[in-house]
Amino acid sequence: MTPDRLLELYDRISEAPDAVSRLRRFVLDLAVRGKLVEQDPEDESVLDRLPAQAHTHSSADLPKGWRQAKAGELLEFQYGKGLKKSDRLESGPVPVYGSNGIVGFTDTPLTSSPSIIVGRKGSAGALNISEGPSWTTDVAYFIEEPDFYALRFLYIALSTLGLDALGKGVKPGLSRTDAYELLLPVPPISEQHRIVAKVDELMALCDRLEETHNTREATRDRLITASLARLIAPDTDEPTFQSHAHFALDTFPALTTRPDQIRSLRQTILDLAVRGRLVEQDPEDESAWVLFNQLKRAKEEAFTAEGLRKRPPVSKSAHELGPVQMPKSWAQATFDDLLVIVSGVTKGQRVFDHDAIDANYMRVANVQRGFLDLSVVKSIKVRVSDIVRYRLETGDVLMTEGGDWDKLGRAAVWRGELSNCIHQNHIFRLRPPSKDLLPEWVALYANSAVGRSFFAEASKRTTNLASINMTQLRSCPIPLPPTDEQRRIIERVDELMGLCDQLEFSLAKAEAGRTRLLETALYEALKNPHQKTAKRHDASPQRTREAGRAAARAN
């Protein structure tokens, strides 16, 4: 493996997922298989240096002159020794190692030999090198440098064994008994030093390739962020907005290399929708304020018809709609103005057999952001009256009360997928009182950044959890377009989300192709590890961008 060969590989697979990290692993794999540098028949064997208990043998996979044996026959994983934090220094001549690096210093070493420290508890299998005296704590092992191994080569060989995968338990622990069963190669010492030098050279090149890749991705992210930010800028006039929109749609496919970038586009589409920027307003549409009054009366009638207790009015939200500038034909309302909101049935309540019935029920896990996941639907035994009160109807909007931070305020529309289905108490049911309020509009707003920002501000939060109560949900502000405009917006959103689906499909297809190319390139390099390339390919960011655009067009 030469720098030219590595550059050629990178030039072919630079856009593949984890390309550089896979190249690093590939280089290390070549190193311990004797395929990174050429062998020298004059190199001195290390057989006479090996421990007497080492049952070494040759292998068809290793070069002539190499041997291999079990790690336990070659090395001793020595236990570290506890050292209280109060006995550690902030600086000193001897580093103190924990399971994954230096955790302090001391004056007295546990070993004066250069060593490799192997994580035992916590960061099981993590490796660190100490070139001089060191102290290893009781959460790690240390391996003193043998005279038949160059310390850096031993580190490389150990790093290819997958020691971290041997960790067991809730707080992973590495048993040296398990590690002792793994095979380690033993090349001639002179070749070990040549291998280490070559690995250093190629890893430095990988560092530069990774920096180039990260710079390119950062540039893409800035371009995407700037393009999407221009679309939702509050003071943009219509001609300028259209210009920005065309630019974003034209350039986004070529810039997109990761799923999270498409998620940003989807969120921007929702934000534009709730700002009234996706479709033009029609002056022939009936005023949304007329619709507002109709819906408010219909909501009050539906509330009474369901036999719900009258609730005190909610205070006007200080949140309002933030920086959103609604079209003049829209009205601003609250969820409480427009929707009949109820919480669901509580699990664990006592139900007598004579009054019991089984029902499907929606849980928080079923309600995702914008869709229902019905892969697992559970049943619950409830009272017959609960079926009447909590049965879902086509057009209901289901919204999660909270839980983990990402679960807060997720909304999806129920379309009658199951019969006799209710919802649990951690899910709110929002029912439009009239067909003039589209449930898709309510869910779209709730899932947009504008709606989510309200829930984030209004919710009760802990470190990882968040929840909203009925009062907070009722006070949530919502923009109300005329019914016909709601319908046009939903149709436009569906169209653009379809384009996002196509982008995701193309991205997945391109990633699969690049992954196959990566596997092929690595296989070819493995077959011809010392092949010299006649021409060095330029792996510059410009060339990579052009290749990416060509691939995007091809897909």
Coordinates of C-alpha atoms in Angstrom, one line a residue:
M1 CA 0.0 0.0 0.0
T2 CA 1.5 3.3 -1.1
P3 CA 0.2 6.9 -0.7
D4 CA -0.6 7.0 -4.4
R5 CA -2.6 3.8 -4.1
L6 CA -4.4 5.2 -1.0
L7 CA -5.2 8.4 -2.9
E8 CA -6.6 6.4 -5.8
L9 CA -8.8 4.5 -3.5
Y10 CA -10.0 7.7 -1.8
D11 CA -10.7 9.3 -5.2
R12 CA -13.0 6.4 -6.0
I13 CA -14.9 6.1 -2.8
S14 CA -14.6 9.5 -1.1
E15 CA -18.4 9.9 -0.8
A16 CA -19.0 6.4 0.6
P17 CA -20.2 6.4 4.2
D18 CA -17.3 6.4 6.7
A19 CA -14.9 6.2 3.7
V20 CA -11.8 7.5 5.6
S21 CA -12.4 5.5 8.8
R22 CA -12.8 2.4 6.6
L23 CA -9.5 3.2 4.9
R24 CA -7.9 3.5 8.3
R25 CA -9.1 0.0 9.3
F26 CA -8.0 -1.3 5.9
V27 CA -4.5 0.0 6.4
L28 CA -4.3 -1.6 9.8
D29 CA -5.6 -4.9 8.4
L30 CA -3.0 -4.9 5.7
A31 CA -0.3 -4.1 8.3
V32 CA -1.0 -7.2 10.5
R33 CA -1.3 -9.5 7.5
G34 CA 2.0 -8.6 6.1
K35 CA 0.6 -6.9 3.0
L36 CA 1.6 -3.3 3.7
V37 CA 5.4 -3.5 3.1
E38 CA 7.6 -6.0 1.2
Q39 CA 9.4 -8.7 3.1
D40 CA 13.2 -8.8 3.4
P41 CA 14.7 -12.3 3.5
E42 CA 17.6 -10.9 5.4
D43 CA 15.4 -9.9 8.4
E44 CA 16.3 -11.7 11.6
S45 CA 13.7 -14.1 13.0
V46 CA 12.3 -13.6 16.5
L47 CA 11.6 -17.2 17.2
D48 CA 14.4 -17.4 19.7
R49 CA 13.0 -14.5 21.7
L50 CA 9.5 -15.9 22.2
P51 CA 8.3 -17.3 25.5
A52 CA 8.8 -21.0 26.0
Q53 CA 5.1 -21.6 26.4
A54 CA 4.3 -20.0 23.0
H55 CA 3.0 -22.6 20.5
T56 CA 3.7 -20.6 17.4
H57 CA 2.7 -21.7 13.9
S58 CA 2.8 -20.4 10.4
S59 CA -0.3 -19.6 8.3
A60 CA -1.1 -19.5 4.6
D61 CA -2.5 -16.0 5.2
L62 CA 0.8 -14.7 6.6
P63 CA 4.1 -14.1 4.8
K64 CA 7.0 -16.5 5.1
G65 CA 9.0 -15.8 8.2
W66 CA 5.9 -14.6 10.2
R67 CA 4.5 -16.7 13.0
Q68 CA 1.3 -16.4 15.1
A69 CA 0.2 -17.6 18.5
K70 CA -2.5 -17.0 21.1
A71 CA -2.2 -13.7 22.9
G72 CA -2.1 -15.4 26.2
E73 CA 1.0 -17.4 25.2
L74 CA 2.8 -14.2 24.1
L75 CA 1.7 -11.5 26.5
E76 CA 0.6 -10.9 30.1
F77 CA -2.3 -8.6 30.8
Q78 CA -1.3 -7.4 34.2
Y79 CA -3.9 -5.9 36.6
G80 CA -3.6 -2.2 37.4
K81 CA -3.6 -1.0 41.0
G82 CA -6.0 1.5 42.6
L83 CA -4.9 5.0 43.2
K84 CA -7.2 7.4 45.0
K85 CA -8.0 10.7 43.4
S86 CA -6.7 12.4 46.4
D87 CA -3.3 10.7 45.8
R88 CA -3.1 11.8 42.2
L89 CA -1.3 15.0 41.0
E90 CA -2.4 17.5 38.4
S91 CA 1.1 17.2 36.9
G92 CA 4.1 15.0 37.5
P93 CA 6.7 12.7 35.9
V94 CA 4.5 9.6 35.8
P95 CA 1.1 9.6 34.0
V96 CA -1.8 7.7 35.7
Y97 CA -4.0 5.8 33.2
G98 CA -7.6 4.8 33.7
S99 CA -9.6 2.6 31.3
N100 CA -9.3 5.1 28.4
G101 CA -6.5 7.6 28.9
I102 CA -4.6 9.7 31.4
V103 CA -6.6 10.6 34.6
G104 CA -3.8 12.2 36.6
F105 CA -0.1 12.0 37.5
T106 CA 2.0 10.6 40.3
D107 CA 5.7 10.5 41.4
T108 CA 6.1 6.7 41.6
P109 CA 5.5 4.4 38.7
L110 CA 3.7 1.0 38.9
T111 CA 5.9 -0.1 36.0
S112 CA 9.1 1.5 34.5
S113 CA 8.7 -0.3 31.2
P114 CA 7.0 1.2 28.1
S115 CA 3.5 -0.3 28.1
I116 CA 0.2 -0.6 26.4
I117 CA -2.8 0.1 28.6
V118 CA -6.0 -1.9 27.9
G119 CA -9.3 -0.8 29.3
R120 CA -10.8 -3.4 31.6
K121 CA -14.0 -1.8 33.0
G122 CA -16.1 0.9 31.4
S123 CA -14.1 1.6 28.2
A124 CA -13.5 -2.1 27.7
G125 CA -10.8 -2.8 25.2
A126 CA -9.7 0.8 24.7
L127 CA -5.9 1.0 24.0
N128 CA -3.3 3.6 25.0
I129 CA 0.4 3.7 24.8
S130 CA 2.8 4.8 27.5
E131 CA 6.3 5.3 26.1
G132 CA 7.9 5.4 29.6
P133 CA 7.1 4.7 33.2
S134 CA 3.4 4.8 34.1
W135 CA 0.8 3.8 36.7
T136 CA -2.3 1.9 35.6
T137 CA -5.4 2.0 37.9
D138 CA -7.5 -1.0 38.7
V139 CA -10.0 -0.4 35.9
A140 CA -7.3 -1.4 33.3
Y141 CA -4.6 -3.9 32.4
F142 CA -1.1 -3.0 31.3
I143 CA 1.2 -5.0 29.0
E144 CA 4.9 -4.3 29.3
E145 CA 6.8 -4.2 26.1
P146 CA 8.2 -7.6 25.1
D147 CA 11.6 -7.8 23.4
F148 CA 10.1 -9.6 20.4
Y149 CA 7.6 -6.8 19.7
A150 CA 8.1 -3.2 18.7
L151 CA 5.6 -1.4 21.1
R152 CA 3.9 0.5 18.3
F153 CA 3.4 -2.6 16.2
L154 CA 2.0 -4.5 19.1
Y155 CA -0.5 -1.6 19.6
I156 CA -1.5 -1.9 15.9
A157 CA -1.9 -5.6 16.2
L158 CA -4.0 -5.3 19.4
S159 CA -6.2 -2.6 17.8
T160 CA -7.3 -5.1 15.0
L161 CA -8.5 -7.8 17.5
G162 CA -11.8 -6.1 18.4
L163 CA -11.1 -6.2 22.1
D164 CA -14.0 -3.8 22.7
A165 CA -16.4 -6.4 21.4
L166 CA -15.4 -8.7 24.2
G167 CA -16.8 -6.4 26.9
K168 CA -19.6 -8.0 28.9
G169 CA -22.2 -6.6 31.4
V170 CA -24.1 -3.4 31.8
K171 CA -20.9 -1.6 32.5
P172 CA -18.8 -3.5 29.9
G173 CA -15.9 -5.4 31.4
L174 CA -13.1 -7.2 29.5
S175 CA -11.8 -10.5 30.8
R176 CA -8.2 -11.2 29.9
T177 CA -9.1 -14.9 29.6
D178 CA -11.2 -14.0 26.6
A179 CA -8.4 -11.8 25.1
Y180 CA -5.8 -14.5 25.7
E181 CA -7.6 -16.8 23.1
L182 CA -7.1 -14.4 20.2
L183 CA -4.3 -14.9 17.7
L184 CA -1.5 -12.4 17.3
P185 CA 1.0 -12.2 14.4
V186 CA 4.8 -12.0 15.1
P187 CA 6.8 -10.6 12.2
P188 CA 10.6 -10.0 12.3
I189 CA 11.4 -7.0 14.4
S190 CA 13.0 -5.1 11.4
E191 CA 9.8 -5.5 9.5
Q192 CA 7.7 -4.4 12.4
H193 CA 9.5 -1.1 12.4
R194 CA 9.0 -0.7 8.6
I195 CA 5.3 -1.4 9.1
V196 CA 5.0 1.2 11.8
A197 CA 6.7 3.8 9.6
K198 CA 4.4 3.0 6.7
V199 CA 1.3 3.1 8.9
D200 CA 2.3 6.5 10.3
E201 CA 2.8 7.8 6.7
L202 CA -0.6 6.5 5.5
M203 CA -2.5 7.6 8.7
A204 CA -1.1 11.1 8.2
L205 CA -2.5 11.0 4.7
C206 CA -5.8 9.8 6.0
D207 CA -5.8 12.8 8.4
R208 CA -5.5 15.1 5.5
L209 CA -8.1 13.3 3.5
E210 CA -10.5 13.5 6.5
E211 CA -9.8 17.2 6.9
T212 CA -10.6 17.7 3.2
H213 CA -13.8 15.7 3.5
N214 CA -14.9 17.6 6.7
T215 CA -14.2 20.9 5.0
R216 CA -16.3 19.9 2.0
E217 CA -19.1 18.7 4.2
A218 CA -19.0 22.0 6.2
T219 CA -19.2 24.0 3.0
R220 CA -22.2 22.0 1.8
D221 CA -23.9 22.5 5.2
R222 CA -23.3 26.2 5.1
L223 CA -24.8 26.4 1.5
I224 CA -27.8 24.4 2.5
T225 CA -28.4 26.3 5.7
A226 CA -28.0 29.6 3.9
S227 CA -30.4 28.5 1.1
L228 CA -33.1 27.4 3.6
A229 CA -32.7 30.4 5.8
R230 CA -33.3 32.7 2.8
L231 CA -36.6 30.9 2.2
I232 CA -38.0 31.6 5.6
A233 CA -36.6 35.1 6.0
P234 CA -39.6 37.2 7.3
D235 CA -39.2 40.3 5.2
T236 CA -38.5 38.7 1.7
D237 CA -40.7 40.0 -1.1
E238 CA -42.4 37.6 -3.4
P239 CA -40.1 37.9 -6.5
T240 CA -37.0 37.5 -4.2
F241 CA -38.6 34.5 -2.5
Q242 CA -39.3 32.8 -5.8
S243 CA -35.7 33.4 -6.9
H244 CA -34.4 31.8 -3.6
A245 CA -36.9 28.9 -4.0
H246 CA -35.7 28.1 -7.5
F247 CA -32.1 28.3 -6.5
A248 CA -32.7 25.9 -3.5
L249 CA -34.6 23.4 -5.6
D250 CA -32.0 23.4 -8.4
T251 CA -28.9 23.1 -6.1
F252 CA -30.2 20.9 -3.3
P253 CA -29.9 17.5 -5.1
A254 CA -26.2 18.1 -5.9
L255 CA -25.5 19.3 -2.3
T256 CA -27.3 16.5 -0.5
T257 CA -25.1 13.7 0.8
R258 CA -26.7 12.9 4.1
P259 CA -30.2 12.1 5.3
D260 CA -30.1 14.9 8.0
Q261 CA -29.9 17.4 5.1
I262 CA -33.1 16.1 3.6
R263 CA -34.7 16.3 7.1
S264 CA -33.8 20.0 7.1
L265 CA -35.5 20.5 3.8
R266 CA -38.6 18.7 5.0
Q267 CA -38.8 21.0 8.1
T268 CA -38.3 24.1 5.9
I269 CA -41.2 23.0 3.7
L270 CA -43.4 22.8 6.8
D271 CA -42.2 26.2 8.0
L272 CA -43.0 27.8 4.7
A273 CA -46.4 26.2 4.7
V274 CA -47.4 27.6 8.1
R275 CA -46.1 31.1 7.0
G276 CA -48.3 31.1 3.9
R277 CA -45.3 31.0 1.5
L278 CA -45.9 27.8 -0.3
V279 CA -49.0 28.9 -2.3
E280 CA -50.4 32.2 -3.4
Q281 CA -53.4 33.7 -1.6
D282 CA -56.6 33.8 -3.6
P283 CA -58.6 37.1 -3.0
E284 CA -61.8 35.1 -3.8
D285 CA -61.3 32.9 -0.7
E286 CA -63.6 33.6 2.2
S287 CA -62.0 35.5 5.0
A288 CA -60.4 33.3 7.6
W289 CA -62.1 35.4 10.3
V290 CA -65.5 34.3 9.1
L291 CA -64.2 30.7 9.2
F292 CA -62.8 31.3 12.7
N293 CA -66.2 32.3 14.1
Q294 CA -67.9 29.4 12.4
L295 CA -65.4 26.9 13.8
K296 CA -65.6 28.4 17.3
R297 CA -69.4 27.9 17.4
A298 CA -69.1 24.4 15.9
K299 CA -66.5 23.5 18.5
E300 CA -68.7 24.7 21.4
E301 CA -71.6 22.7 20.0
A302 CA -69.4 19.6 19.6
F303 CA -68.0 20.0 23.1
T304 CA -71.5 20.0 24.5
A305 CA -72.6 17.1 22.3
E306 CA -69.8 14.9 23.7
G307 CA -70.9 15.7 27.3
L308 CA -67.6 17.3 28.2
R309 CA -67.4 19.6 31.2
K310 CA -67.1 23.2 30.5
R311 CA -63.5 24.4 30.9
P312 CA -62.3 27.8 32.0
P313 CA -61.0 30.0 29.2
V314 CA -57.3 29.8 28.6
S315 CA -55.2 32.9 28.9
K316 CA -53.9 34.3 25.7
S317 CA -50.5 32.9 24.9
A318 CA -47.6 35.2 25.3
H319 CA -45.9 33.1 22.6
E320 CA -48.3 34.2 19.9
L321 CA -46.7 33.1 16.6
G322 CA -43.3 34.4 17.2
P323 CA -41.6 35.9 14.1
V324 CA -44.3 34.4 11.8
Q325 CA -45.9 37.0 9.5
M326 CA -49.2 35.6 8.4
P327 CA -50.9 36.6 5.2
K328 CA -53.6 39.3 5.7
S329 CA -56.3 36.8 4.8
W330 CA -55.5 34.5 7.7
A331 CA -56.7 34.6 11.3
Q332 CA -54.8 33.7 14.4
A333 CA -56.6 31.3 16.8
T334 CA -55.7 28.9 19.6
F335 CA -56.2 25.1 19.7
D336 CA -58.9 25.7 22.3
D337 CA -60.8 28.0 19.8
L338 CA -61.0 25.4 17.1
L339 CA -60.6 21.9 18.4
V340 CA -62.3 19.5 20.8
I341 CA -59.4 18.2 22.9
V342 CA -59.5 15.2 25.2
S343 CA -57.0 13.1 26.9
G344 CA -57.1 9.3 26.6
V345 CA -58.0 6.3 28.8
T346 CA -55.8 5.5 31.8
K347 CA -54.1 2.1 31.9
G348 CA -54.5 0.0 35.0
Q349 CA -58.0 1.1 36.0
R350 CA -60.3 -1.5 37.5
V351 CA -62.7 -3.0 35.0
F352 CA -65.4 -5.6 36.0
D353 CA -65.9 -8.5 33.6
H354 CA -69.6 -7.7 33.0
D355 CA -68.7 -4.3 31.8
A356 CA -65.4 -5.1 30.0
I357 CA -64.5 -5.0 26.3
D358 CA -61.2 -5.4 24.5
A359 CA -60.1 -2.5 22.3
N360 CA -57.0 -1.6 20.3
Y361 CA -55.3 1.5 21.6
M362 CA -52.8 4.0 20.4
R363 CA -49.6 4.5 22.4
V364 CA -47.0 7.2 22.3
A365 CA -44.8 4.8 20.2
N366 CA -47.5 4.6 17.5
V367 CA -47.7 8.4 17.0
Q368 CA -44.7 9.6 15.0
R369 CA -44.1 13.0 13.6
G370 CA -46.5 13.1 10.6
F371 CA -47.4 9.5 10.4
L372 CA -48.7 6.5 12.5
D373 CA -46.5 3.5 13.1
L374 CA -49.0 0.6 13.3
S375 CA -46.4 -2.2 13.2
V376 CA -47.2 -3.0 16.8
V377 CA -50.7 -2.2 18.1
K378 CA -51.6 -3.4 21.6
S379 CA -55.0 -4.1 23.1
I380 CA -56.5 -3.1 26.4
K381 CA -59.5 -4.2 28.5
V382 CA -61.7 -1.2 29.2
R383 CA -65.2 -0.3 30.2
V384 CA -67.9 -0.2 27.4
S385 CA -68.4 3.5 28.2
D386 CA -64.7 4.1 27.6
I387 CA -65.1 2.9 24.0
V388 CA -67.9 5.4 23.5
R389 CA -65.8 8.2 25.0
Y390 CA -62.4 7.5 23.5
R391 CA -63.1 5.8 20.2
L392 CA -61.2 7.4 17.4
E393 CA -62.9 8.8 14.3
T394 CA -61.4 9.4 10.9
G395 CA -59.9 12.9 10.8
D396 CA -58.9 13.0 14.5
V397 CA -55.4 14.4 15.2
L398 CA -53.4 12.4 17.7
M399 CA -50.7 14.3 19.6
T400 CA -48.2 13.0 22.1
E401 CA -48.1 14.5 25.6
G402 CA -44.4 14.0 26.0
G403 CA -41.8 11.6 27.2
D404 CA -38.3 11.7 25.8
W405 CA -37.6 15.2 24.3
D406 CA -38.1 14.1 20.7
K407 CA -41.6 12.6 21.6
L408 CA -43.0 16.0 22.7
G409 CA -45.9 17.2 20.6
R410 CA -45.6 14.7 17.8
A411 CA -48.8 14.8 15.7
A412 CA -50.4 12.5 13.1
V413 CA -53.9 12.1 11.5
W414 CA -56.0 9.1 12.2
R415 CA -57.6 7.8 9.0
G416 CA -59.7 4.9 10.4
E417 CA -56.9 2.3 9.9
L418 CA -58.4 0.1 12.7
S419 CA -61.8 -0.4 14.0
N420 CA -62.7 -0.1 17.6
C421 CA -59.6 1.8 18.5
I422 CA -59.0 4.2 21.4
H423 CA -56.0 6.1 22.7
Q424 CA -54.1 6.1 26.0
N425 CA -53.9 9.1 28.4
H426 CA -50.5 10.1 27.2
I427 CA -52.0 11.0 23.8
F428 CA -54.3 13.9 23.2
R429 CA -57.1 13.6 20.7
L430 CA -57.7 16.8 18.8
R431 CA -61.0 16.6 16.8
P432 CA -61.9 19.3 14.3
P433 CA -65.6 20.2 14.8
S434 CA -66.2 20.8 11.1
K435 CA -64.8 19.7 7.7
D436 CA -63.8 23.3 7.1
L437 CA -60.8 22.7 9.4
L438 CA -58.5 20.1 7.8
P439 CA -56.9 17.8 10.3
E440 CA -53.8 17.7 8.0
W441 CA -53.4 21.4 8.6
V442 CA -53.5 21.0 12.4
A443 CA -50.9 18.1 12.3
L444 CA -48.7 20.0 9.8
Y445 CA -48.6 23.1 12.1
A446 CA -47.9 21.0 15.2
N447 CA -45.0 19.3 13.5
S448 CA -43.5 22.5 12.1
A449 CA -40.7 24.3 13.8
V450 CA -43.1 27.1 14.7
G451 CA -45.5 24.7 16.5
R452 CA -42.7 22.8 18.1
S453 CA -41.1 26.0 19.5
F454 CA -44.3 26.7 21.4
F455 CA -44.3 23.2 23.0
A456 CA -40.6 23.6 23.8
E457 CA -41.3 26.9 25.6
A458 CA -44.6 25.9 27.3
S459 CA -43.6 22.4 28.4
K460 CA -42.5 21.1 31.7
R461 CA -38.9 19.9 31.2
T462 CA -36.2 17.9 33.0
T463 CA -32.8 17.0 31.6
N464 CA -34.1 14.4 29.1
L465 CA -37.9 14.5 29.5
A466 CA -40.6 17.0 28.6
S467 CA -44.4 17.1 28.7
I468 CA -47.3 19.4 28.1
N469 CA -50.6 19.4 29.9
M470 CA -54.1 20.1 28.7
T471 CA -54.1 23.8 29.6
Q472 CA -50.8 24.4 27.8
L473 CA -52.1 22.5 24.7
R474 CA -55.3 24.5 24.6
S475 CA -53.4 27.7 24.7
C476 CA -51.2 26.8 21.7
P477 CA -51.6 29.4 19.0
I478 CA -52.3 28.3 15.5
P479 CA -52.6 30.3 12.2
L480 CA -55.9 29.7 10.4
P481 CA -56.0 30.1 6.6
P482 CA -59.2 29.9 4.6
T483 CA -60.4 26.3 4.0
D484 CA -59.5 26.3 0.3
E485 CA -56.1 27.6 1.0
Q486 CA -55.6 25.0 3.6
R487 CA -56.3 22.4 0.9
R488 CA -53.9 24.0 -1.6
I489 CA -51.2 24.1 1.0
I490 CA -51.7 20.4 1.9
E491 CA -51.5 19.4 -1.7
R492 CA -48.4 21.4 -2.2
V493 CA -46.7 20.0 0.9
D494 CA -47.6 16.4 -0.3
E495 CA -46.0 17.2 -3.7
L496 CA -42.8 18.6 -2.2
M497 CA -42.6 15.8 0.3
G498 CA -42.8 13.4 -2.6
L499 CA -39.7 15.2 -4.1
C500 CA -38.0 14.7 -0.7
D501 CA -38.9 11.0 -0.9
Q502 CA -37.2 10.8 -4.3
L503 CA -34.2 12.6 -3.0
E504 CA -33.9 10.1 -0.1
F505 CA -34.3 7.2 -2.6
S506 CA -31.6 8.6 -4.8
L507 CA -29.3 9.2 -1.9
A508 CA -29.8 5.7 -0.6
K509 CA -29.2 4.3 -4.1
A510 CA -26.0 6.4 -4.5
E511 CA -24.8 5.4 -1.0
A512 CA -25.3 1.7 -1.8
G513 CA -23.4 2.1 -5.1
R514 CA -20.6 3.9 -3.3
T515 CA -20.4 1.3 -0.7
R516 CA -20.2 -1.5 -3.3
L517 CA -17.5 0.5 -5.1
L518 CA -15.6 0.9 -1.7
E519 CA -15.8 -2.9 -1.2
T520 CA -14.6 -3.6 -4.7
A521 CA -11.7 -1.0 -4.4
L522 CA -10.6 -2.5 -1.1
Y523 CA -10.8 -6.0 -2.5
E524 CA -8.7 -5.1 -5.6
A525 CA -6.1 -3.3 -3.4
L526 CA -5.9 -6.4 -1.2
K527 CA -5.2 -8.6 -4.2
N528 CA -2.5 -6.2 -5.4
P529 CA -1.2 -4.6 -2.2
H530 CA 2.1 -3.4 -3.8
Q531 CA 0.7 -2.3 -7.1
K532 CA 2.2 1.0 -8.3
T533 CA -0.1 3.5 -9.9
A534 CA 1.1 5.0 -13.2
K535 CA -0.8 8.2 -12.6
R536 CA -1.8 9.9 -9.4
H537 CA -5.4 11.0 -9.3
D538 CA -6.2 14.4 -7.9
A539 CA -8.5 14.0 -4.9
S540 CA -9.2 17.7 -4.6
P541 CA -12.5 19.0 -3.2
Q542 CA -13.4 20.5 -6.6
R543 CA -13.0 17.2 -8.4
T544 CA -15.0 15.5 -5.7
R545 CA -17.8 18.0 -6.0
E546 CA -17.9 17.5 -9.8
A547 CA -18.1 13.8 -9.3
G548 CA -20.9 14.2 -6.8
R549 CA -22.9 16.4 -9.2
A550 CA -22.4 13.8 -11.9
A551 CA -23.6 11.0 -9.6
A552 CA -26.6 13.0 -8.6
R553 CA -27.6 13.6 -12.2
A554 CA -27.1 10.0 -13.0
N555 CA -29.4 8.9 -10.2

